[in-house]
GROMACS .gro file of C-alpha atoms in nm:
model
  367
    1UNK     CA    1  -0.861   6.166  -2.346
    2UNK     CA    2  -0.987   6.439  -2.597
    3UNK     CA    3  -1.365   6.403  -2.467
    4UNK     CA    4  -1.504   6.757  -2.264
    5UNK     CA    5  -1.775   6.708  -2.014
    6UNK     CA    6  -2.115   6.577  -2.134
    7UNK     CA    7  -2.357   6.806  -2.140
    8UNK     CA    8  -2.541   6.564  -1.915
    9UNK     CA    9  -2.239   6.636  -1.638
   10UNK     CA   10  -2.207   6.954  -1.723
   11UNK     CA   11  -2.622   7.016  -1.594
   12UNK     CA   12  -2.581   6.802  -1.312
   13UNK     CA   13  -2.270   7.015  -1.207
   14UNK     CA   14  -2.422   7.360  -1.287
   15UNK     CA   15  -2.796   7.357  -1.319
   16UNK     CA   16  -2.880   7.728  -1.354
   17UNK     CA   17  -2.660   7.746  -1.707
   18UNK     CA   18  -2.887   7.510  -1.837
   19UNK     CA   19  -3.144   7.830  -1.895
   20UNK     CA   20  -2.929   7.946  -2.150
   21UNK     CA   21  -2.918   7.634  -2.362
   22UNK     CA   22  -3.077   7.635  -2.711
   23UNK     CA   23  -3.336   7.388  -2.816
   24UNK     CA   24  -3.127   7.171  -2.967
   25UNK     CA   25  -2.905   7.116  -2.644
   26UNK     CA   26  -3.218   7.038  -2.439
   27UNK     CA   27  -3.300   6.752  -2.662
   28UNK     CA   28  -2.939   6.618  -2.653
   29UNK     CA   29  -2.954   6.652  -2.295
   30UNK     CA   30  -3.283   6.468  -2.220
   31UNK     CA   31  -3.144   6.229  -2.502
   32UNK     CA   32  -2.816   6.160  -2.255
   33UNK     CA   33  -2.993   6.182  -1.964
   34UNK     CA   34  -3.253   5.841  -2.025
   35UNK     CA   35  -2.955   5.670  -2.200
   36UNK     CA   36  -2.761   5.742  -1.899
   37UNK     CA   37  -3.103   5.646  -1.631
   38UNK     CA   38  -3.089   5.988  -1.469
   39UNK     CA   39  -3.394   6.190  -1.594
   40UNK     CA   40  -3.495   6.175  -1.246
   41UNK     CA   41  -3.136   6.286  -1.050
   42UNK     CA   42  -3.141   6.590  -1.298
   43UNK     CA   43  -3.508   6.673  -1.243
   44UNK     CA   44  -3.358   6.677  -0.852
   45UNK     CA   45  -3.027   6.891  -0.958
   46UNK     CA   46  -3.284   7.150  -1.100
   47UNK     CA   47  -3.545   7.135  -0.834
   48UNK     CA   48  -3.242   7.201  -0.542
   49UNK     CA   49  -3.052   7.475  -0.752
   50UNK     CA   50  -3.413   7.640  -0.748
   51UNK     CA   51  -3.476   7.663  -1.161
   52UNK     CA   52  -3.700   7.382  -1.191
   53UNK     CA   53  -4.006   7.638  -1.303
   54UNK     CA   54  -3.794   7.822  -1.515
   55UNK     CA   55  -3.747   7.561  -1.763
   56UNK     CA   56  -3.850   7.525  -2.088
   57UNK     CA   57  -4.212   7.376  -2.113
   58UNK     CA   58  -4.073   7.058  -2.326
   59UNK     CA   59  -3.830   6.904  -2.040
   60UNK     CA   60  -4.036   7.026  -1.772
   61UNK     CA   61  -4.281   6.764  -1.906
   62UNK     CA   62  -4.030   6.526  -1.935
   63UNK     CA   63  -3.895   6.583  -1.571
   64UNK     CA   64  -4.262   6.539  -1.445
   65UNK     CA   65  -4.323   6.246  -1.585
   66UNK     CA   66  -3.997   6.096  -1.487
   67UNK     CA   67  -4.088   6.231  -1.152
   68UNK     CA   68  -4.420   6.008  -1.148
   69UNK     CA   69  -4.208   5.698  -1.281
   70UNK     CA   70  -3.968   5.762  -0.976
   71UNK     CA   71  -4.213   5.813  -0.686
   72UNK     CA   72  -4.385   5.502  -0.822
   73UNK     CA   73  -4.038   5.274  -0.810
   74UNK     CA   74  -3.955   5.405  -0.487
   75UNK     CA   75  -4.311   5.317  -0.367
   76UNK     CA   76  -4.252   4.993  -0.503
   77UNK     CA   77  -3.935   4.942  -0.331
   78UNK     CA   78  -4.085   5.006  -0.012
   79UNK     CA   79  -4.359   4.755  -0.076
   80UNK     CA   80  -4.118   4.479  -0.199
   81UNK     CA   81  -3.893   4.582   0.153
   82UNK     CA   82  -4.153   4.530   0.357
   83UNK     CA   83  -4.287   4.153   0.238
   84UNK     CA   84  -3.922   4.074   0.189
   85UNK     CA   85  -3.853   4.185   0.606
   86UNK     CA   86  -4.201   3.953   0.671
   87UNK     CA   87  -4.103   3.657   0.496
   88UNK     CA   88  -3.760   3.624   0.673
   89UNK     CA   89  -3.898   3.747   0.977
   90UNK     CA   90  -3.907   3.378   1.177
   91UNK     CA   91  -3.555   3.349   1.088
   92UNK     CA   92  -3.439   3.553   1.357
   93UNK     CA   93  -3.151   3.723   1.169
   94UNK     CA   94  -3.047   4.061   0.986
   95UNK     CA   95  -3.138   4.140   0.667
   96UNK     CA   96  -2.883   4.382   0.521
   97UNK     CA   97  -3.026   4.591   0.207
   98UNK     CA   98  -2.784   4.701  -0.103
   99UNK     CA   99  -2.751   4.941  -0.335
  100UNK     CA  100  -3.024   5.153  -0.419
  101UNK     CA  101  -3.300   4.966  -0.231
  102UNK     CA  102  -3.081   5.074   0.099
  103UNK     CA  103  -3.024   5.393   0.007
  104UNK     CA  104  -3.390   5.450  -0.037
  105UNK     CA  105  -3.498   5.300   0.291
  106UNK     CA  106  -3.249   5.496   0.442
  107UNK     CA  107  -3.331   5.776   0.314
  108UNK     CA  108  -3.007   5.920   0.193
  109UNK     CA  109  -3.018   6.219  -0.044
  110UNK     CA  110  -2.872   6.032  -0.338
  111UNK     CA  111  -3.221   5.806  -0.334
  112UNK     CA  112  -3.432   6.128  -0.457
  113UNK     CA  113  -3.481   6.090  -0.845
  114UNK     CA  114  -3.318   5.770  -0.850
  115UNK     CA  115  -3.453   5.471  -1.127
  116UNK     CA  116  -3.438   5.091  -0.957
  117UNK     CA  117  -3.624   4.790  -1.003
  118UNK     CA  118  -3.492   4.499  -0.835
  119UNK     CA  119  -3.391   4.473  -0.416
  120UNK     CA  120  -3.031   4.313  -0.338
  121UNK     CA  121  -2.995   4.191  -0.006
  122UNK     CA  122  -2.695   4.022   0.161
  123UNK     CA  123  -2.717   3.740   0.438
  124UNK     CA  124  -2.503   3.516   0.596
  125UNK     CA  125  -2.423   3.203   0.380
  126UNK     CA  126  -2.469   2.973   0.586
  127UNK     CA  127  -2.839   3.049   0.616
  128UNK     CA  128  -2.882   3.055   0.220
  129UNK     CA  129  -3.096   2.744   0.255
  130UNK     CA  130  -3.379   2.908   0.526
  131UNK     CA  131  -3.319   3.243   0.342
  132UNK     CA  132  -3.412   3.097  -0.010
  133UNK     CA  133  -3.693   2.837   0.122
  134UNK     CA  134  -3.880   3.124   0.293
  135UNK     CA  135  -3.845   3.375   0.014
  136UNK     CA  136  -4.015   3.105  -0.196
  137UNK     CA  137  -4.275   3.008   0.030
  138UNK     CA  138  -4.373   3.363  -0.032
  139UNK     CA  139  -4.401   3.329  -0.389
  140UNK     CA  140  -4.051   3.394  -0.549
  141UNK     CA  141  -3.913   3.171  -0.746
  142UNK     CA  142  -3.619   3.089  -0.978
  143UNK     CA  143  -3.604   3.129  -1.346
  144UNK     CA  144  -3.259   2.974  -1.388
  145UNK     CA  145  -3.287   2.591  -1.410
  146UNK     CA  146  -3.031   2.510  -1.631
  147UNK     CA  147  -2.803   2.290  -1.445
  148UNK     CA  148  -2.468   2.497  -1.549
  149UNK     CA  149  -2.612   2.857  -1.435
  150UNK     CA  150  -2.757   2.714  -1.120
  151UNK     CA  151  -2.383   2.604  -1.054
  152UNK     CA  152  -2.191   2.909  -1.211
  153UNK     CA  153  -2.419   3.127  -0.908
  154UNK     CA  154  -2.394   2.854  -0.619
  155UNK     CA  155  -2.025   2.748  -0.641
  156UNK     CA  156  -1.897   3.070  -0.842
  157UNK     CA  157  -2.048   3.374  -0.778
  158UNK     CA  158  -2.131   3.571  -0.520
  159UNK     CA  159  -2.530   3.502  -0.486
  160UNK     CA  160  -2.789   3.301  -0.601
  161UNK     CA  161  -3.043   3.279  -0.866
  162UNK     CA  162  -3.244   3.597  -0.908
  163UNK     CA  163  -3.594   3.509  -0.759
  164UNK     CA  164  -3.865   3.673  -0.898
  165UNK     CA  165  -4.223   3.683  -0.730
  166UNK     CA  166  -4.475   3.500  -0.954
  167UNK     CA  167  -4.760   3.724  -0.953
  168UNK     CA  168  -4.573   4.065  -0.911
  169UNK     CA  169  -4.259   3.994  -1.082
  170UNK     CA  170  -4.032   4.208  -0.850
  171UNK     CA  171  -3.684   4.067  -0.877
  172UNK     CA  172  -3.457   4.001  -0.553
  173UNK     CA  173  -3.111   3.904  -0.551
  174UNK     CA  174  -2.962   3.739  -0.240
  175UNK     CA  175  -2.599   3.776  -0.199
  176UNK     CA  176  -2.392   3.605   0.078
  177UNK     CA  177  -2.100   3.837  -0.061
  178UNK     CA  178  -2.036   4.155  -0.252
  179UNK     CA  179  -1.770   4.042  -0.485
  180UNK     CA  180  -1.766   3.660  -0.659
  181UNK     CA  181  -1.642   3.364  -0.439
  182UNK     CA  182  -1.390   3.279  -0.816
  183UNK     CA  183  -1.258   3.617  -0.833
  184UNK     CA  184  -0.905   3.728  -0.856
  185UNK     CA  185  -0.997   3.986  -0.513
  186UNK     CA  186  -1.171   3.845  -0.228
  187UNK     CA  187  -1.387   3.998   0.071
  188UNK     CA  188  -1.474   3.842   0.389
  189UNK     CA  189  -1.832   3.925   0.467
  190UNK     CA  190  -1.853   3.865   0.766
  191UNK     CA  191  -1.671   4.164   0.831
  192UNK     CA  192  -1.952   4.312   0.636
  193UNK     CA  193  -2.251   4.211   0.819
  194UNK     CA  194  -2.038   4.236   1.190
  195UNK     CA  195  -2.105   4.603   1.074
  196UNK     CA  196  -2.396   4.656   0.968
  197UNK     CA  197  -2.611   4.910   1.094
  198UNK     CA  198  -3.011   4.902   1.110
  199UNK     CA  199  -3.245   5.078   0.923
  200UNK     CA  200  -3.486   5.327   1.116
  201UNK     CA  201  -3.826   5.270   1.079
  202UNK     CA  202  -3.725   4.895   0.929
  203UNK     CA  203  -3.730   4.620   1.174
  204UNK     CA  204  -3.511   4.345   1.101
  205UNK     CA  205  -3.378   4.529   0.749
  206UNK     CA  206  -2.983   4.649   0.779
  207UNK     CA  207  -2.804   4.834   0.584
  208UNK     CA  208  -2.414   4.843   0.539
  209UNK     CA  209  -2.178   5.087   0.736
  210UNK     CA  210  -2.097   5.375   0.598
  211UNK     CA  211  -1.751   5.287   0.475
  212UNK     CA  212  -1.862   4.959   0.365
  213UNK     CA  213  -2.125   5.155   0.145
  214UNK     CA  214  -1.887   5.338  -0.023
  215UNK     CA  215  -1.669   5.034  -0.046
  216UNK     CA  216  -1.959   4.809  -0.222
  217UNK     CA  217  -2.058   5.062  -0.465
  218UNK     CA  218  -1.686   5.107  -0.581
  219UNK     CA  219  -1.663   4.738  -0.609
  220UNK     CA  220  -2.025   4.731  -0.815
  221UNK     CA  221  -1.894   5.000  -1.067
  222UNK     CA  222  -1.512   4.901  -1.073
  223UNK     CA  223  -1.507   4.515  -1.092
  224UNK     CA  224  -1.884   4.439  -1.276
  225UNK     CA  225  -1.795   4.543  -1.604
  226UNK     CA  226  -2.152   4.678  -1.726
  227UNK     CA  227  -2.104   5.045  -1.812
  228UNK     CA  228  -2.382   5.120  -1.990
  229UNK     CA  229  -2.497   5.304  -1.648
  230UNK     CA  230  -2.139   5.368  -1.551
  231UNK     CA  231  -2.235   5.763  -1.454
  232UNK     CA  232  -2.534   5.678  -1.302
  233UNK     CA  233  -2.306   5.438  -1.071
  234UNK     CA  234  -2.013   5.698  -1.048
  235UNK     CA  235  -2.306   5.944  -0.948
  236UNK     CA  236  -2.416   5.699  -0.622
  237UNK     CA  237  -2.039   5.745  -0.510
  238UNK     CA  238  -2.009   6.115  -0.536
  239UNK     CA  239  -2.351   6.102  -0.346
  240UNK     CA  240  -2.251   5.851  -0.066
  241UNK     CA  241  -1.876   6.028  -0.028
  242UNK     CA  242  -2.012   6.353  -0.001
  243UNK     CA  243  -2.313   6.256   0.203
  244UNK     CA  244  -2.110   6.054   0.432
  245UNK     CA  245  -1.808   6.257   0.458
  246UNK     CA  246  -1.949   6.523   0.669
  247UNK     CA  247  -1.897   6.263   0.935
  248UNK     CA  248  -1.557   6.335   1.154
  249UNK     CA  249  -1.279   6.076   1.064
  250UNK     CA  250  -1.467   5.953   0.741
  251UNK     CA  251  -1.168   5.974   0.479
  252UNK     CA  252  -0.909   5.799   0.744
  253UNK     CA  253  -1.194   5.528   0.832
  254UNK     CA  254  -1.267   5.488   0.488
  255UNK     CA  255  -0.908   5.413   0.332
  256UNK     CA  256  -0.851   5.162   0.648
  257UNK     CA  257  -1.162   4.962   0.611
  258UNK     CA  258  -1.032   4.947   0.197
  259UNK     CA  259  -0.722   4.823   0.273
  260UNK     CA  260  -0.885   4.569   0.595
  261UNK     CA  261  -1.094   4.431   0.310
  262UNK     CA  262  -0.854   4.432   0.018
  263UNK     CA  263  -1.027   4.719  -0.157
  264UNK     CA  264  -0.760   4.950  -0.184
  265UNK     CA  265  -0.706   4.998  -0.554
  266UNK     CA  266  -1.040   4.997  -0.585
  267UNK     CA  267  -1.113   5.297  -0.362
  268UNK     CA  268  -0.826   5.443  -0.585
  269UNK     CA  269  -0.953   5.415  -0.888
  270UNK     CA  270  -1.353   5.528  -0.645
  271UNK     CA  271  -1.203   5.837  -0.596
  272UNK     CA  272  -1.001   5.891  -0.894
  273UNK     CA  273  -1.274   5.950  -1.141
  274UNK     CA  274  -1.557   6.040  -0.893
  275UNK     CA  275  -1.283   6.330  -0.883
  276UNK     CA  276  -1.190   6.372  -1.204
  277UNK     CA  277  -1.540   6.313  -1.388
  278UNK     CA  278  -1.798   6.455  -1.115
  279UNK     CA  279  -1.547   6.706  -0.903
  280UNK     CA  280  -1.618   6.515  -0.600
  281UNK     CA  281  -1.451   6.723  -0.260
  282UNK     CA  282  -1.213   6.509  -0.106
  283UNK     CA  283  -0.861   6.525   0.036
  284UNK     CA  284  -0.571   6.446  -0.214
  285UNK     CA  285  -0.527   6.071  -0.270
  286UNK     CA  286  -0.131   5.995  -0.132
  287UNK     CA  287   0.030   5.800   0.116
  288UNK     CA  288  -0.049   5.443   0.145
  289UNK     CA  289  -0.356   5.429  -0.123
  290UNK     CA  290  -0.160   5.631  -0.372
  291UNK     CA  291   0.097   5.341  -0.385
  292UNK     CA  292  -0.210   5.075  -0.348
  293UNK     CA  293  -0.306   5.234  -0.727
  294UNK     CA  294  -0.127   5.107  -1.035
  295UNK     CA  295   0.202   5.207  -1.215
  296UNK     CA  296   0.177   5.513  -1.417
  297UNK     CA  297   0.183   5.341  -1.751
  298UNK     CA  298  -0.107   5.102  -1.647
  299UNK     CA  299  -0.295   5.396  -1.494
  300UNK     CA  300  -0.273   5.601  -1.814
  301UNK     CA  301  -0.450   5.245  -1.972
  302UNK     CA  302  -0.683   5.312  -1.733
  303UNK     CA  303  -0.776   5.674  -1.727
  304UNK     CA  304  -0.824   5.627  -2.123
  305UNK     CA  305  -1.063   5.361  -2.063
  306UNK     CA  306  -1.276   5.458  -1.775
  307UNK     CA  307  -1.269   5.820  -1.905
  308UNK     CA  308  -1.453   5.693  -2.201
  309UNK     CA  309  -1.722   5.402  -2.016
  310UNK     CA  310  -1.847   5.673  -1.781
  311UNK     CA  311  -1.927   5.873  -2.013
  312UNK     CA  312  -2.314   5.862  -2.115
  313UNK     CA  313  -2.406   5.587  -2.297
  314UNK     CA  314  -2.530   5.846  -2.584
  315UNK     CA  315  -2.329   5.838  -2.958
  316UNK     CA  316  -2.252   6.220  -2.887
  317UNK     CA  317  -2.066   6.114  -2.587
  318UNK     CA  318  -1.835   5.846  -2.740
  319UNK     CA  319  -1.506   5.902  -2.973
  320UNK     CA  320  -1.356   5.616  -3.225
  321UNK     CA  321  -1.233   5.429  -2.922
  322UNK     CA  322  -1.544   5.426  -2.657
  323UNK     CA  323  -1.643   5.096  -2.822
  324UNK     CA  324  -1.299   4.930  -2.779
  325UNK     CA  325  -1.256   5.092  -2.430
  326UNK     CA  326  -1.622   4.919  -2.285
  327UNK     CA  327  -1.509   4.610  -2.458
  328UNK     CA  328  -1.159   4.581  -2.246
  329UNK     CA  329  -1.364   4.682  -1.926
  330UNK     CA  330  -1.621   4.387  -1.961
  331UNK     CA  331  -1.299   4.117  -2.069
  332UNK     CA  332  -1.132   4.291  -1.748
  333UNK     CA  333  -1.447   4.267  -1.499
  334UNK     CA  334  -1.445   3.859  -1.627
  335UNK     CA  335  -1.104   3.819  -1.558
  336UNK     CA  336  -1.128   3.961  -1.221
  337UNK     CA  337  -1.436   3.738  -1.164
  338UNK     CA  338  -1.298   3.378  -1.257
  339UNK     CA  339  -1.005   3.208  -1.291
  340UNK     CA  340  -0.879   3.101  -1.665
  341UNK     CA  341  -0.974   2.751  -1.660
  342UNK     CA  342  -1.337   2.892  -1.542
  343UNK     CA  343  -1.317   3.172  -1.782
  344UNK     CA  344  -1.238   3.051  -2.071
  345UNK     CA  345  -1.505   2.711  -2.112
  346UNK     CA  346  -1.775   2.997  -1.974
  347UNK     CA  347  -1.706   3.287  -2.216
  348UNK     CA  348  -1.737   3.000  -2.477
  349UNK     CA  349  -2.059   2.877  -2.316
  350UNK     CA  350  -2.217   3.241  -2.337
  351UNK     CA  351  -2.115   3.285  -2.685
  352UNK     CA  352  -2.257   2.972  -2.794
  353UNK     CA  353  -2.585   2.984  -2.590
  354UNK     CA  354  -2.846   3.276  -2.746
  355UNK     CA  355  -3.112   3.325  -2.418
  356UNK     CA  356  -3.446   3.333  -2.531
  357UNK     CA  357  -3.464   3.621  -2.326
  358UNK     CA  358  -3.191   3.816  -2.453
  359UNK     CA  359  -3.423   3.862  -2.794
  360UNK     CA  360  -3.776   3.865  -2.559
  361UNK     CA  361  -3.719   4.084  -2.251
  362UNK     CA  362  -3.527   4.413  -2.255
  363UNK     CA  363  -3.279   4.386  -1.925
  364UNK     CA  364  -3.454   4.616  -1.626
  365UNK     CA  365  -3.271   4.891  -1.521
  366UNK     CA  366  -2.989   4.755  -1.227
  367UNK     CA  367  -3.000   4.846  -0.868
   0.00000   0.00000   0.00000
């Protein structure tokens, strides 16, 4: 892998050389950082390394307006919590938050500066039915009617339609699990939710443990196969292991719970390039997870690939073989997600079928 650091990782790693940077290096910066979605973790980098003021008068616009767009999102979040945690209230069960919603509510450092849109939230399956019914008595609704999508989510994946509210068009997706019921690696979640921990200051809204944190957002960068935000995701992890691993017994906990839930490679490859890309502390992988992680020759495969889709999705980030190496990981995170005799009829559906709003609606940025 003949790629150097980004200049985007390069700021987020050392803020305070950033004064030194020419003109031209600011604008390739700001340029890497909204490709990547993390205007508003750098604006944070600079603010805690204490050179926020000494910038240049050009990004510090950018950073406060980026700061605005944040505040408001998280704001939102908040909001779209809150009705969420009163519509399900009568059912008389947990509500466990994901992903950047959670880490929001919970008020974890890795929330501050951080883009999101949509809230994920996991519940049992079995209560899919009263979950669903009461979310849409509230005023989300489904956009996916199509008979084939409504069963590629509810025999398939992982979660239902996205429901989107039909005057404030906030997006929720309900899981019952964090990885698809089809796919080649399976979780129980009820280990999951036995786990789960409540939010403070949210009754009735959970969030994961801290392992299983950790655990989820490996699986959500590792196995989904959308790395247009790959750094931003590979960021969450180096903020949730270093967050979390202040915490006595967190590495030992955390490579048990992988291997209770059939993570292990995953964490591998988790720590791997949070270590490699973003210098993430953390004991020396060996032992039991170094042999869960794949034979040398595969893992060079994988190092050139991964090296090259967490990179900033930003033409000065990529080489001849970025394009190639995004294209295996999305081919690999199908694979992993479906069987061949599922695969193959549903790759050819999606290259067949043009969504009118592939051309209409520019995708929101993920959780």
């Amino acid at each position: 892998m003949s790629l150097g650091p980004s200049l985007l990782v390069q700021a987020l790693a050392r803020p305070q050389d950033c004064l030194g940077w020419t003109l031209r290096q600011w604008e390739l910066l700001l340029q890497q950082g909204r490709r990547a979605n993390l205007l508003g973790r750098l604006e944070v980098a600079f603010e805690r390394a204490g050179v926020l003021t000494q910038l240049p008068p050009g990004p510090q616009k950018h950073f406060d307006s980026v700061r605005r767009v944040a505040d408001s999102q998280r704001r939102a979040v908040r909001w779209e919590a809150r009705k969420i945690a009163q519509a399900l209230q009568d059912l008389k069960m947990p509500v466990v938050v994901l992903k950047g919603a959670a880490y929001a509510l919970s008020e974890l450092p890795l929330a501050q500066g951080r883009l999101f849109s949509d809230v994920d939230i996991l519940v049992p399956r079995e209560r899919l039915p009263g979950v669903e019914a009461s979310l849409m008595a509230e005023g989300w609704q489904t956009g996916h009617h199509d008979a084939y999508d409504q069963r590629y989510y509810r025999e398939w994946m992982h979660e239902i339609p996205p429901l989107q509210h039909v005057l404030r068009e906030t997006v929720i997706d309900v899981h019952h699990n964090i990885l698809p019921l089809s796919g080649r690696i399976q979780v129980d979640a009820a280990k999951l939710l036995a786990k789960a921990l409540p939010i403070a200051g949210w009754p009735g809204l959970y969030r994961l443990a801290d392992v299983d944190m950790v655990l989820h957002s490996a699986c959500h960068l590792f196995l989904d196969g959308e790395f247009d935000k790959g750094l931003r995701d590979l960021l969450d992890l180096d903020g949730l292991l270093r967050h979390f691993s202040t915490t006595p017994d967190f590495w030992p906990a955390l490579s048990a719970r992988a291997f209770e839930l059939g993570l292990a490679r995953v964490l591998f490859y988790a720590l791997r390039y949070t270590g490699l890309v973003l210098h993430t502390p953390m004991p020396a992988i060996n032992g039991d997870l170094l042999q869960a992680g794949p034979s040398a020759g595969v893992l060079r495969l994988m190092d050139a690939v991964f090296l090259r889709a967490l990179q900033p999705d930003h033409p000065s980030c990529e080489d001849g073989w970025t394009g190639s190496a995004r294209r295996f990981l999305y081919l690999r995170a199908h694979w992993m997600r479906m069987p061949l005799g599922l695969l193959l009829p549903h790759l050819l559906r999606k290259a067949l079928r043009r969504e009118p709003s592939d051309e209409a609606t520019p995708a929101a940025p993920a959780a």
